[in-house]
PDB file of C-alpha atoms in Angstrom:
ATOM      1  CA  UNK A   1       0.000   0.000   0.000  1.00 65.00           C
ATOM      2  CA  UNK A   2       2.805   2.404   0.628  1.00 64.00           C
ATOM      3  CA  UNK A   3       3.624   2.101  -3.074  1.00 69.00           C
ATOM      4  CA  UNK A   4       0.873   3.735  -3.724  1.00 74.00           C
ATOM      5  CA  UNK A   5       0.865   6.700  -2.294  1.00 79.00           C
ATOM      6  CA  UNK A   6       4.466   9.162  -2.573  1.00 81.00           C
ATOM      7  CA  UNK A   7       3.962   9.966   1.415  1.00 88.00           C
ATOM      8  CA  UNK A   8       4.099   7.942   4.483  1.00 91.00           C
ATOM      9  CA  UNK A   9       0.825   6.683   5.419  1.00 92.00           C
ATOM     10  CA  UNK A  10      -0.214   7.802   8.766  1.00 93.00           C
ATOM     11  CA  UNK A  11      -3.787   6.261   8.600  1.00 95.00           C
ATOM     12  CA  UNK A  12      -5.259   3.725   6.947  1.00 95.00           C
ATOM     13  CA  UNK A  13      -8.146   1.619   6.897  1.00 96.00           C
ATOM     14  CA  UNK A  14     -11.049  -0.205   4.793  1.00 97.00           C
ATOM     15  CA  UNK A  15     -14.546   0.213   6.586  1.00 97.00           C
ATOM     16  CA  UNK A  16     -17.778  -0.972   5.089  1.00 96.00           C
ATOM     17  CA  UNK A  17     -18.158   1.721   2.927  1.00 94.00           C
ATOM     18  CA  UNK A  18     -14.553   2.744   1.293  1.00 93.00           C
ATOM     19  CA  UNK A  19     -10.745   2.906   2.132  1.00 94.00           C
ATOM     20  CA  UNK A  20      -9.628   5.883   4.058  1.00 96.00           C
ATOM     21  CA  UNK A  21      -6.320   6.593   4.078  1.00 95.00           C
ATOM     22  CA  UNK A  22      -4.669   9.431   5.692  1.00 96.00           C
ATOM     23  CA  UNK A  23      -0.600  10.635   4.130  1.00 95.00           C
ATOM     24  CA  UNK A  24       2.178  12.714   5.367  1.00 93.00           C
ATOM     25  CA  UNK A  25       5.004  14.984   3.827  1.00 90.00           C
ATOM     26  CA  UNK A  26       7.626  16.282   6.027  1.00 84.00           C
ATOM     27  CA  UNK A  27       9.605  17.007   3.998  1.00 83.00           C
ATOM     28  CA  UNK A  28       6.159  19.387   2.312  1.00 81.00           C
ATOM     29  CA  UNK A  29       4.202  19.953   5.247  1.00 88.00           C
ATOM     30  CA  UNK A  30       1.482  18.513   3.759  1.00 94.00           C
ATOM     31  CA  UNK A  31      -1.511  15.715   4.725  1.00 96.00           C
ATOM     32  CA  UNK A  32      -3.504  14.454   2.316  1.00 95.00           C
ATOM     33  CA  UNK A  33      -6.872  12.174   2.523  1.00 96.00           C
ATOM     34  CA  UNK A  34      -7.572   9.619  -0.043  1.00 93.00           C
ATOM     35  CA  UNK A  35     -11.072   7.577  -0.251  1.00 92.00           C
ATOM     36  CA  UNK A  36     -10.762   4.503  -2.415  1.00 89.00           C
ATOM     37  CA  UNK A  37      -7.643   5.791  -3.530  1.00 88.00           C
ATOM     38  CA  UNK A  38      -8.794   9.185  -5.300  1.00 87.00           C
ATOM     39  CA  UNK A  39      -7.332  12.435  -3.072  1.00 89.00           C
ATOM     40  CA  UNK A  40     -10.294  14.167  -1.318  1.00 93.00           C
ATOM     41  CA  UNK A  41      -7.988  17.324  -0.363  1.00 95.00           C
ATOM     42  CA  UNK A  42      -4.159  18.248   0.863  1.00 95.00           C
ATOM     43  CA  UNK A  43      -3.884  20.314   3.625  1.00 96.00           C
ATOM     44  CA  UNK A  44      -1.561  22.679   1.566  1.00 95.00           C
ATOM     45  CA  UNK A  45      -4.589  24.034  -1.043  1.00 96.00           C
ATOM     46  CA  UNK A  46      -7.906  22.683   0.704  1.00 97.00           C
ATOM     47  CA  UNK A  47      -8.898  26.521   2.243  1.00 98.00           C
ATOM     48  CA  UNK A  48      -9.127  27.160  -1.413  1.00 98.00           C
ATOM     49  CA  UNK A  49     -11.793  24.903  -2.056  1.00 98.00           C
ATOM     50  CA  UNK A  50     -13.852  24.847   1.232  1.00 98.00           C
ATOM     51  CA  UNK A  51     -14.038  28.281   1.172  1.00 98.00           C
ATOM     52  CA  UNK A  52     -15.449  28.350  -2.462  1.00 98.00           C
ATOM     53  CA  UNK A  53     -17.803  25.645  -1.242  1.00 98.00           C
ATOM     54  CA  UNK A  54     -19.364  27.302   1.721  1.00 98.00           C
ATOM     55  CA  UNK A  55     -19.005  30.925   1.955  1.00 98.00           C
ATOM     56  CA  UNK A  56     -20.854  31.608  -1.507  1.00 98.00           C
ATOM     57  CA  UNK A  57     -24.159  29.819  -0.110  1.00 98.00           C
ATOM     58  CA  UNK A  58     -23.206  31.147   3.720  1.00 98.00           C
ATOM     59  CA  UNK A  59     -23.323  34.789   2.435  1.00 96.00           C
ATOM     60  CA  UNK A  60     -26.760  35.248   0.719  1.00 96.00           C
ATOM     61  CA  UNK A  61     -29.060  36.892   2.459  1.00 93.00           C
ATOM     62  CA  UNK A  62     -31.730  35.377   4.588  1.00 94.00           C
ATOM     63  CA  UNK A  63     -31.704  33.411   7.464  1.00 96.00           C
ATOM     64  CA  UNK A  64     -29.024  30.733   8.493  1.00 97.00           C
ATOM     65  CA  UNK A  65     -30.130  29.006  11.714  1.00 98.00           C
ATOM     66  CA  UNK A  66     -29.871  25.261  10.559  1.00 98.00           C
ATOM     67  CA  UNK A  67     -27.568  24.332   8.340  1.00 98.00           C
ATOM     68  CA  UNK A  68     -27.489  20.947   6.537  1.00 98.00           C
ATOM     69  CA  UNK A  69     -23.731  19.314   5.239  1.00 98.00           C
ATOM     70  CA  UNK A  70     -23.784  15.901   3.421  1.00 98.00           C
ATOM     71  CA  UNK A  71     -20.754  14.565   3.290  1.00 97.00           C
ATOM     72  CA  UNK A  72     -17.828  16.594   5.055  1.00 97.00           C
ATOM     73  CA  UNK A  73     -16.539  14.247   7.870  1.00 97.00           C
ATOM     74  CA  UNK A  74     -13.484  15.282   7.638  1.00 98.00           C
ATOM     75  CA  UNK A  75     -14.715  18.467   9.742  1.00 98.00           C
ATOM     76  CA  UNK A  76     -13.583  20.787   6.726  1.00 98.00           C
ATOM     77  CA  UNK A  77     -17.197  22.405   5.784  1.00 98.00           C
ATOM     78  CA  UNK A  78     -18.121  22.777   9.213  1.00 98.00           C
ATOM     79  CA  UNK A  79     -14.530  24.614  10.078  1.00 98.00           C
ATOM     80  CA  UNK A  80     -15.783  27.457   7.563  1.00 98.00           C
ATOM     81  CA  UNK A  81     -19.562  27.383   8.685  1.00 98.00           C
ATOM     82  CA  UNK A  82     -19.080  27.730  12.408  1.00 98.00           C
ATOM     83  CA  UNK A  83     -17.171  31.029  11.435  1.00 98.00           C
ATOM     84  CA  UNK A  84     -21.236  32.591  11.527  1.00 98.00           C
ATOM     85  CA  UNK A  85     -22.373  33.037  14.927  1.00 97.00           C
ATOM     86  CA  UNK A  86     -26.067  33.296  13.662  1.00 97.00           C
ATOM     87  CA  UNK A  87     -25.831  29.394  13.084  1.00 98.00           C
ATOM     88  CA  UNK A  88     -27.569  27.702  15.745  1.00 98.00           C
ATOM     89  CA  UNK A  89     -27.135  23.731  14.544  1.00 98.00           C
ATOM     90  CA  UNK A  90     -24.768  21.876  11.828  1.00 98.00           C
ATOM     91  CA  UNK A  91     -26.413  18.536  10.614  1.00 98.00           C
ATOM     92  CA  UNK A  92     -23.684  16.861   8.883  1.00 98.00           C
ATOM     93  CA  UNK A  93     -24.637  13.404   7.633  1.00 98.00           C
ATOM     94  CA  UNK A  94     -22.116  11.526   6.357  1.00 98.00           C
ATOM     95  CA  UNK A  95     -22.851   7.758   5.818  1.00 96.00           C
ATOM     96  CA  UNK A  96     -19.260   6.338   7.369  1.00 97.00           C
ATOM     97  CA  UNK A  97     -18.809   6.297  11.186  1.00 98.00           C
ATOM     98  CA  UNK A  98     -15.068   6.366  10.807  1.00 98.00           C
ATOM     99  CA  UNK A  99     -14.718   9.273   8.558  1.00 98.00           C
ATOM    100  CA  UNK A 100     -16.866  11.405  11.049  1.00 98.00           C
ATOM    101  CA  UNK A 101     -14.718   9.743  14.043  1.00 98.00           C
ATOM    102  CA  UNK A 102     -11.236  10.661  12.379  1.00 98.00           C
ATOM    103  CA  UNK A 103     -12.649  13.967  11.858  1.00 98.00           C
ATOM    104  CA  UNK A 104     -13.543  14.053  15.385  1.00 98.00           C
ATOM    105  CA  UNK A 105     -10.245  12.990  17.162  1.00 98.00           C
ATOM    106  CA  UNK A 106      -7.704  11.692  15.191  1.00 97.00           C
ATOM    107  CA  UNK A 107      -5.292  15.239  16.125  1.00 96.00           C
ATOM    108  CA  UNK A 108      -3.979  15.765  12.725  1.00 95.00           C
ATOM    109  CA  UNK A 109      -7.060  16.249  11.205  1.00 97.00           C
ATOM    110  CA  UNK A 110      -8.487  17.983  14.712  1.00 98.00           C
ATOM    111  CA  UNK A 111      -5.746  20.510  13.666  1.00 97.00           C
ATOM    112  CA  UNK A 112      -6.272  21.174  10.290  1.00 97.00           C
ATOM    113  CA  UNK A 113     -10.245  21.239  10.782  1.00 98.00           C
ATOM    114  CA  UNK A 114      -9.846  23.668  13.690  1.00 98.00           C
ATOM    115  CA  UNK A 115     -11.786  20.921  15.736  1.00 98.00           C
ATOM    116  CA  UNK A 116     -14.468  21.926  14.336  1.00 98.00           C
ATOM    117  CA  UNK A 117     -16.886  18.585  14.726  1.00 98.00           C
ATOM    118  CA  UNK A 118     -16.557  19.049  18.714  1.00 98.00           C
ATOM    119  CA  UNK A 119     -17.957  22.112  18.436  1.00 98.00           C
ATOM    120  CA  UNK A 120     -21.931  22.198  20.113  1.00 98.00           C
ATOM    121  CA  UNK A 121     -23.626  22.996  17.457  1.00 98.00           C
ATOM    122  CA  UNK A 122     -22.428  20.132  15.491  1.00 98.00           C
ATOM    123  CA  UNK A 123     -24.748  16.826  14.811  1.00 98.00           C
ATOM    124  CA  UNK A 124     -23.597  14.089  13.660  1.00 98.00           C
ATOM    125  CA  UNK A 125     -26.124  11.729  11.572  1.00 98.00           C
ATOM    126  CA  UNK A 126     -24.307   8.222  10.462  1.00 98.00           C
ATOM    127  CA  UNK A 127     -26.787   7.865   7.523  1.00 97.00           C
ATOM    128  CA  UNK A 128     -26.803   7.604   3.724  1.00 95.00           C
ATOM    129  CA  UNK A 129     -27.835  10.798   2.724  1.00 96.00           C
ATOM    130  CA  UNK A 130     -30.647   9.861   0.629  1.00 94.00           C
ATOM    131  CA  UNK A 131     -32.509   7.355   3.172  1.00 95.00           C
ATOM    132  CA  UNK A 132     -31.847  10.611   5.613  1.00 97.00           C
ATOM    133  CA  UNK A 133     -33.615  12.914   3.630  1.00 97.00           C
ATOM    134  CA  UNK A 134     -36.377  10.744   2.209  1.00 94.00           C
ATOM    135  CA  UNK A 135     -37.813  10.586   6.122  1.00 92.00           C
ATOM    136  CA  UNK A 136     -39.600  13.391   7.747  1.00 91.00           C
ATOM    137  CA  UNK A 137     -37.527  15.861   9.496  1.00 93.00           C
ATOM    138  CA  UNK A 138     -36.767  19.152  10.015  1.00 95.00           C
ATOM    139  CA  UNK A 139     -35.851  21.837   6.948  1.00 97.00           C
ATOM    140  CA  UNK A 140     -32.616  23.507   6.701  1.00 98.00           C
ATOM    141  CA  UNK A 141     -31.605  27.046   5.890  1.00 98.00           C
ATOM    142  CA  UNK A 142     -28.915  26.024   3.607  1.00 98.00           C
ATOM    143  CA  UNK A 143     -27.903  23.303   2.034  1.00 98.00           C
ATOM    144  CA  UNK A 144     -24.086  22.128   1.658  1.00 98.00           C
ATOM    145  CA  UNK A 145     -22.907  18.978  -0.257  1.00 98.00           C
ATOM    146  CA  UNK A 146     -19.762  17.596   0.192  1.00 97.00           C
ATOM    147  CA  UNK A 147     -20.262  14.033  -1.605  1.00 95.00           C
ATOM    148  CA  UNK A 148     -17.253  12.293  -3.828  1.00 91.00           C
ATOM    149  CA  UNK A 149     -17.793  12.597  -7.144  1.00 92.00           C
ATOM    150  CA  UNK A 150     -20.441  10.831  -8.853  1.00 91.00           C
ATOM    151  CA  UNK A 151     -17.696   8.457 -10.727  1.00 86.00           C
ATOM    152  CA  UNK A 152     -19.963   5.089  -9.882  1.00 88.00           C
ATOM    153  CA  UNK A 153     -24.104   4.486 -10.027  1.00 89.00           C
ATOM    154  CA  UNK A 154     -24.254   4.385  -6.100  1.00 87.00           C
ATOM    155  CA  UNK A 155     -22.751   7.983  -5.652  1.00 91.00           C
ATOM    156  CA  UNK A 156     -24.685   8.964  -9.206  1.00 95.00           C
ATOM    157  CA  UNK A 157     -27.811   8.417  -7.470  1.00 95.00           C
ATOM    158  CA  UNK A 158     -26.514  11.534  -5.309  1.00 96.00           C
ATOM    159  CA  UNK A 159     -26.536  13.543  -8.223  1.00 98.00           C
ATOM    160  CA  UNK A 160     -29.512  12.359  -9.379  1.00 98.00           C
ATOM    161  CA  UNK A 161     -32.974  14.433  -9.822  1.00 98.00           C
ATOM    162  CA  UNK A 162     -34.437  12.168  -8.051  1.00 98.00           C
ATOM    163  CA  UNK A 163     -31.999  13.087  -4.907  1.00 98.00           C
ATOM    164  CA  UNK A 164     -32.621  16.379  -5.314  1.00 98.00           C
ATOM    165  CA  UNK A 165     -36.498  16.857  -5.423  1.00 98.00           C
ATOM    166  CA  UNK A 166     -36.552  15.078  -1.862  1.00 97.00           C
ATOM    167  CA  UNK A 167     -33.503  17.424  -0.704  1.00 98.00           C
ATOM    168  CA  UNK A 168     -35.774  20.483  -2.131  1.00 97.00           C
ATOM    169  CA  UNK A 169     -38.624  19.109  -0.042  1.00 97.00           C
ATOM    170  CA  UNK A 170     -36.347  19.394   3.073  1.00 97.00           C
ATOM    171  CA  UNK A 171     -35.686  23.143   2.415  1.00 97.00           C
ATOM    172  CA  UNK A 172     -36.745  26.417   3.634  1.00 96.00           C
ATOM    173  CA  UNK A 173     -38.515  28.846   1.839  1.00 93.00           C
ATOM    174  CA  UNK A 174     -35.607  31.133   0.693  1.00 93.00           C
ATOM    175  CA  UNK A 175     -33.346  28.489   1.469  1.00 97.00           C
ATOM    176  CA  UNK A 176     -29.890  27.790  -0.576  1.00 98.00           C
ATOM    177  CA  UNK A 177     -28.098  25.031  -1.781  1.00 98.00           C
ATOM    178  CA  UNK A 178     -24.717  24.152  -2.984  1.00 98.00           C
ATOM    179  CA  UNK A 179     -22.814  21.101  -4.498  1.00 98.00           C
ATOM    180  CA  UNK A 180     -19.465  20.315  -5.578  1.00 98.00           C
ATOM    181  CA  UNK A 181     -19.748  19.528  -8.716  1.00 98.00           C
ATOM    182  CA  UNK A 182     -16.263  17.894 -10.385  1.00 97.00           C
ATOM    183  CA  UNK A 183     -13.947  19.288 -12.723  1.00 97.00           C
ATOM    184  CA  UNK A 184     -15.797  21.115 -15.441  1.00 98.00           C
ATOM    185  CA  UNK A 185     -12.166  20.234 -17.456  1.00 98.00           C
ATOM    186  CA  UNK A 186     -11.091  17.273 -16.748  1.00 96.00           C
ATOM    187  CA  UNK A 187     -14.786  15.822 -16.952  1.00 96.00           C
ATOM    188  CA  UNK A 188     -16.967  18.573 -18.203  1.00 97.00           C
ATOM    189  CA  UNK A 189     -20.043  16.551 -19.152  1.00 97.00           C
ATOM    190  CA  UNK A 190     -20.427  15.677 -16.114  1.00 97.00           C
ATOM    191  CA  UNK A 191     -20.436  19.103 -14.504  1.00 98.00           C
ATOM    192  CA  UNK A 192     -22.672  20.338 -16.811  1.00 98.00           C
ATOM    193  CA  UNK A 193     -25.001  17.288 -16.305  1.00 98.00           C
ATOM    194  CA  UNK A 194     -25.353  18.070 -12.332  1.00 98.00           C
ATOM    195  CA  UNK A 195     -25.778  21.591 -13.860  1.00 98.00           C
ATOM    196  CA  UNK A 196     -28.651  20.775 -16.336  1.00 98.00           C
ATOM    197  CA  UNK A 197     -30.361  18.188 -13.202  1.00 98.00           C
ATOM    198  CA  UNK A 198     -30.624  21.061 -11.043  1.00 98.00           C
ATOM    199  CA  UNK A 199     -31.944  23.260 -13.611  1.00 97.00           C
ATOM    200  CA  UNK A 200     -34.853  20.910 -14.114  1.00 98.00           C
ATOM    201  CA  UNK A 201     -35.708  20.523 -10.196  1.00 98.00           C
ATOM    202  CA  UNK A 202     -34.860  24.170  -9.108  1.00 97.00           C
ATOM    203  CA  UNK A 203     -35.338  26.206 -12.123  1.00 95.00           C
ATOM    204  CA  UNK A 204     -32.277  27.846 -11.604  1.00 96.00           C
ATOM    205  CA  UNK A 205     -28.575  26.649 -11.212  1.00 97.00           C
ATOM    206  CA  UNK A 206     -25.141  29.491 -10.739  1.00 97.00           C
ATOM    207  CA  UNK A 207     -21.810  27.324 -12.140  1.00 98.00           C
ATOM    208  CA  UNK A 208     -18.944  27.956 -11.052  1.00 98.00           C
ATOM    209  CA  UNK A 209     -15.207  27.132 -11.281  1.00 98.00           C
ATOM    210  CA  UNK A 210     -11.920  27.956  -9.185  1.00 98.00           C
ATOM    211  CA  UNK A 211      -8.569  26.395  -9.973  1.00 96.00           C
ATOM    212  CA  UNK A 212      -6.770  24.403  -6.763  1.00 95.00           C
ATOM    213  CA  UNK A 213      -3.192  22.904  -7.291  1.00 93.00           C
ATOM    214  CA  UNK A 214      -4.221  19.454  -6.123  1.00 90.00           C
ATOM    215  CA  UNK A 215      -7.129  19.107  -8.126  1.00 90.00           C
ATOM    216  CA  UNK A 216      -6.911  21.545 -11.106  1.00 95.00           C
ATOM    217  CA  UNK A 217      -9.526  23.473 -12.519  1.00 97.00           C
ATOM    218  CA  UNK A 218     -12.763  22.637 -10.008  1.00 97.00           C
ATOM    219  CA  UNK A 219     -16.721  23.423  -9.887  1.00 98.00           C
ATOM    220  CA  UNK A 220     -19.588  24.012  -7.965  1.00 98.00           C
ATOM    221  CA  UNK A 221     -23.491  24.360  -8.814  1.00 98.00           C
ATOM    222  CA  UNK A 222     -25.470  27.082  -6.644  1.00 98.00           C
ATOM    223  CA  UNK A 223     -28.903  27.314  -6.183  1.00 98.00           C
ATOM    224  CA  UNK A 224     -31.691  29.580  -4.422  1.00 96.00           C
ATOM    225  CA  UNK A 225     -35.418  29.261  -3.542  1.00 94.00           C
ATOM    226  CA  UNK A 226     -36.827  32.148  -4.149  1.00 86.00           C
ATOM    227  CA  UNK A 227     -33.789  34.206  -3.479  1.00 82.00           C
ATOM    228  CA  UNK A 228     -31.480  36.319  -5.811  1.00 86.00           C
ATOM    229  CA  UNK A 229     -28.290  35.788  -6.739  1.00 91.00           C
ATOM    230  CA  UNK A 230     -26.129  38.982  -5.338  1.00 92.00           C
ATOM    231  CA  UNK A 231     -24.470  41.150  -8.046  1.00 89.00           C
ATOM    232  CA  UNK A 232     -21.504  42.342  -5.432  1.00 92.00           C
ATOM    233  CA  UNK A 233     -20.622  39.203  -3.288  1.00 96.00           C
ATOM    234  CA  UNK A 234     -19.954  40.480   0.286  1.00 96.00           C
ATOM    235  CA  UNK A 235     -18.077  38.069   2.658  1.00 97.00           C
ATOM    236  CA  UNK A 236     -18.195  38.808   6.367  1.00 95.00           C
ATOM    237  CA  UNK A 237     -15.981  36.425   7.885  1.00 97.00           C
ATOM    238  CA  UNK A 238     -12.131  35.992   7.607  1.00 97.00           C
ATOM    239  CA  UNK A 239     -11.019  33.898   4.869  1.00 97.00           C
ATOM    240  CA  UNK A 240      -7.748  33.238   2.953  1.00 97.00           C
ATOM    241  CA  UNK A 241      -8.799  33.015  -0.372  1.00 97.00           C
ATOM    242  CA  UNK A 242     -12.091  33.961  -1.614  1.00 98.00           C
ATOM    243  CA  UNK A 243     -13.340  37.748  -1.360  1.00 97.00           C
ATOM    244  CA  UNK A 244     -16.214  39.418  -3.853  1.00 97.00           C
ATOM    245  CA  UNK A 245     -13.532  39.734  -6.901  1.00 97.00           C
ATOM    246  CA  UNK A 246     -12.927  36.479  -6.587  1.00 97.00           C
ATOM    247  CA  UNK A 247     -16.117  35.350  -6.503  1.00 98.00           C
ATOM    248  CA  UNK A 248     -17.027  37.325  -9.636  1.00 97.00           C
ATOM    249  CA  UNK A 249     -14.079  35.882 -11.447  1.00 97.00           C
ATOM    250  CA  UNK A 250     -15.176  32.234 -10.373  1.00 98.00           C
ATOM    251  CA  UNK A 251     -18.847  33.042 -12.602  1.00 98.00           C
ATOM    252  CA  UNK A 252     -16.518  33.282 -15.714  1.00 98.00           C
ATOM    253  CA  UNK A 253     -15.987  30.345 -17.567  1.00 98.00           C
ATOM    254  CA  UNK A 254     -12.786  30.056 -20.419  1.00 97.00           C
ATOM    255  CA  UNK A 255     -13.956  28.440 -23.639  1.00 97.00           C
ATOM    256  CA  UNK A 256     -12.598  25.514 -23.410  1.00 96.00           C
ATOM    257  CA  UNK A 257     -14.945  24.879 -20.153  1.00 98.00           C
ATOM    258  CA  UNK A 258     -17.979  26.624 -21.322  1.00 97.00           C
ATOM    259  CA  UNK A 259     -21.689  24.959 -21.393  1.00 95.00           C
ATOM    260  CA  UNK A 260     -22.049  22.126 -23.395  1.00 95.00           C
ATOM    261  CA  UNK A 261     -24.819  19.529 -24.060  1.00 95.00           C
ATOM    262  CA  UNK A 262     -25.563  17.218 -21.291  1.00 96.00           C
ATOM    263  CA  UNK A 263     -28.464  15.273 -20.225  1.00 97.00           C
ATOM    264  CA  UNK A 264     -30.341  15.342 -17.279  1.00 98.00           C
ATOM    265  CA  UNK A 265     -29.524  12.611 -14.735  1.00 98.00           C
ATOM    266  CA  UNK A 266     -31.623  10.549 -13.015  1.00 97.00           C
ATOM    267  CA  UNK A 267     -31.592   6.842 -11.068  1.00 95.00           C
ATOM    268  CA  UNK A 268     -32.403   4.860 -13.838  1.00 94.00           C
ATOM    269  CA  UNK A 269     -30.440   6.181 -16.512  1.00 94.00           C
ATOM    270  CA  UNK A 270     -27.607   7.626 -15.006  1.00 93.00           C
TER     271      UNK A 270
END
């Protein structure tokens, strides 16, 4: 296993759901999480993307009492959304006891995620995200998901429009959601495919794309109920990376990443 990875592996282990391994540079200063062997962030560049992730959705207006995260174990999201004091509860449901437990106490990742998933507000639901949603329950303020990418038909489903009509049903009036969404490079029907779904359920979907050094050129898919997208992005917590020009310059797609046709997806043809 150590062949696989070009750091020493600090943890490591296959649960009923995926392989989780944990690396280590030195010699960089860098830790890295892999699930089933693709990289889910380095500590070096991951501000980049968690702040792309959550403040965007965080900072439109309305209210932001309950917040739900699917996905996000690792204690990452939840680092950026406890910077609001107006939150009063963090659901994060994320369907692997260990990932939520490593992002709980194993201290590296305590560090890096500012042990975030101690703090109060924090609930943790060991569930698969759509069995947790298709129950009655409580609706959420804003809606953050942190899933891997859809790159097999059980994590598809996630991405599905299915998914999404019973995540709309679990949202607020003026209520916001955003998804990761891929690479709108390296696999750009794709993107534009979780683009086009939420289209069709929401009737309105804001792309767009940052660049991170582990990953490349990256994407995300906003949308609003009944809300309007801001025309000067205003950010009122302290961040590293993202501020309102570069949140306008994330909207802008290059050429060779623009729109293209993609089909809607759904469970049974996905």
């Amino acid at each position: 296993e150590k062949n696989l990875y070009f750091d020493q592996v600090i943890f490591s282990k296959q649960t009923e759901y995926q392989k989780i391994v944990m690396t280590s540079s030195k010699r960089f200063k860098d830790h890295r999480l892999f699930i089933d062997g693709h990289i889910q962030f380095s500590s070096k560049d991951e501000y980049r993307y968690h702040e792309f992730l959550v403040h965007p959705a965080m900072s439109i207006k309305g209210k932001i009492d309950n917040i739900l995260i699917l996905g996000g174990g690792d204690g990452l999201p939840v680092r950026e959304v406890i910077k609001y004091d107006e939150v009063k509860s963090i659901d994060v449901v994320d369907i692997d006891p260990t990932m939520t437990d490593i992002g709980k106490n194993l201290a590296v990742l305590t560090k890096i995620n500012h042990n975030s998933m101690n703090d109060k507000r924090v609930n943790i639901i060991n569930d698969d995200a759509f069995t947790y949603l298709n129950k009655k329950g409580k609706k959420y303020d804003r809606v953050i998901i942190d899933l891997p990418d859809p790159h097999n038909e059980a994590l598809s489903k996630l991405y599905s429009k299915e998914f999404y009509n019973i995540v709309r049903k679990r949202m607020n009036n003026g209520s916001v959601l955003v998804t990761q969404s891929s690479s709108p490079f390296f696999v750009k029907r794709a993107f534009w495919s979780i683009n086009k779904t939420l289209k069709h359920v929401f009737n309105n979907s804001t792309p767009y794309n940052i660049s991170l050094p582990s990953f490349g050129i990256w994407g995300f898919n906003l949308v609003t109920l009944n809300n309007n997208i801001p025309k000067d992005w205003v950010f009122k917590v302290d961040t590293k990376s993202i501020n309102s020009n570069s949140m306008k310059k994330s909207l802008i797609f290059e050429k060779d990443i623009v729109e293209t046709k993609a089909p809607i997806n759904t469970i049974f043809k996905p």
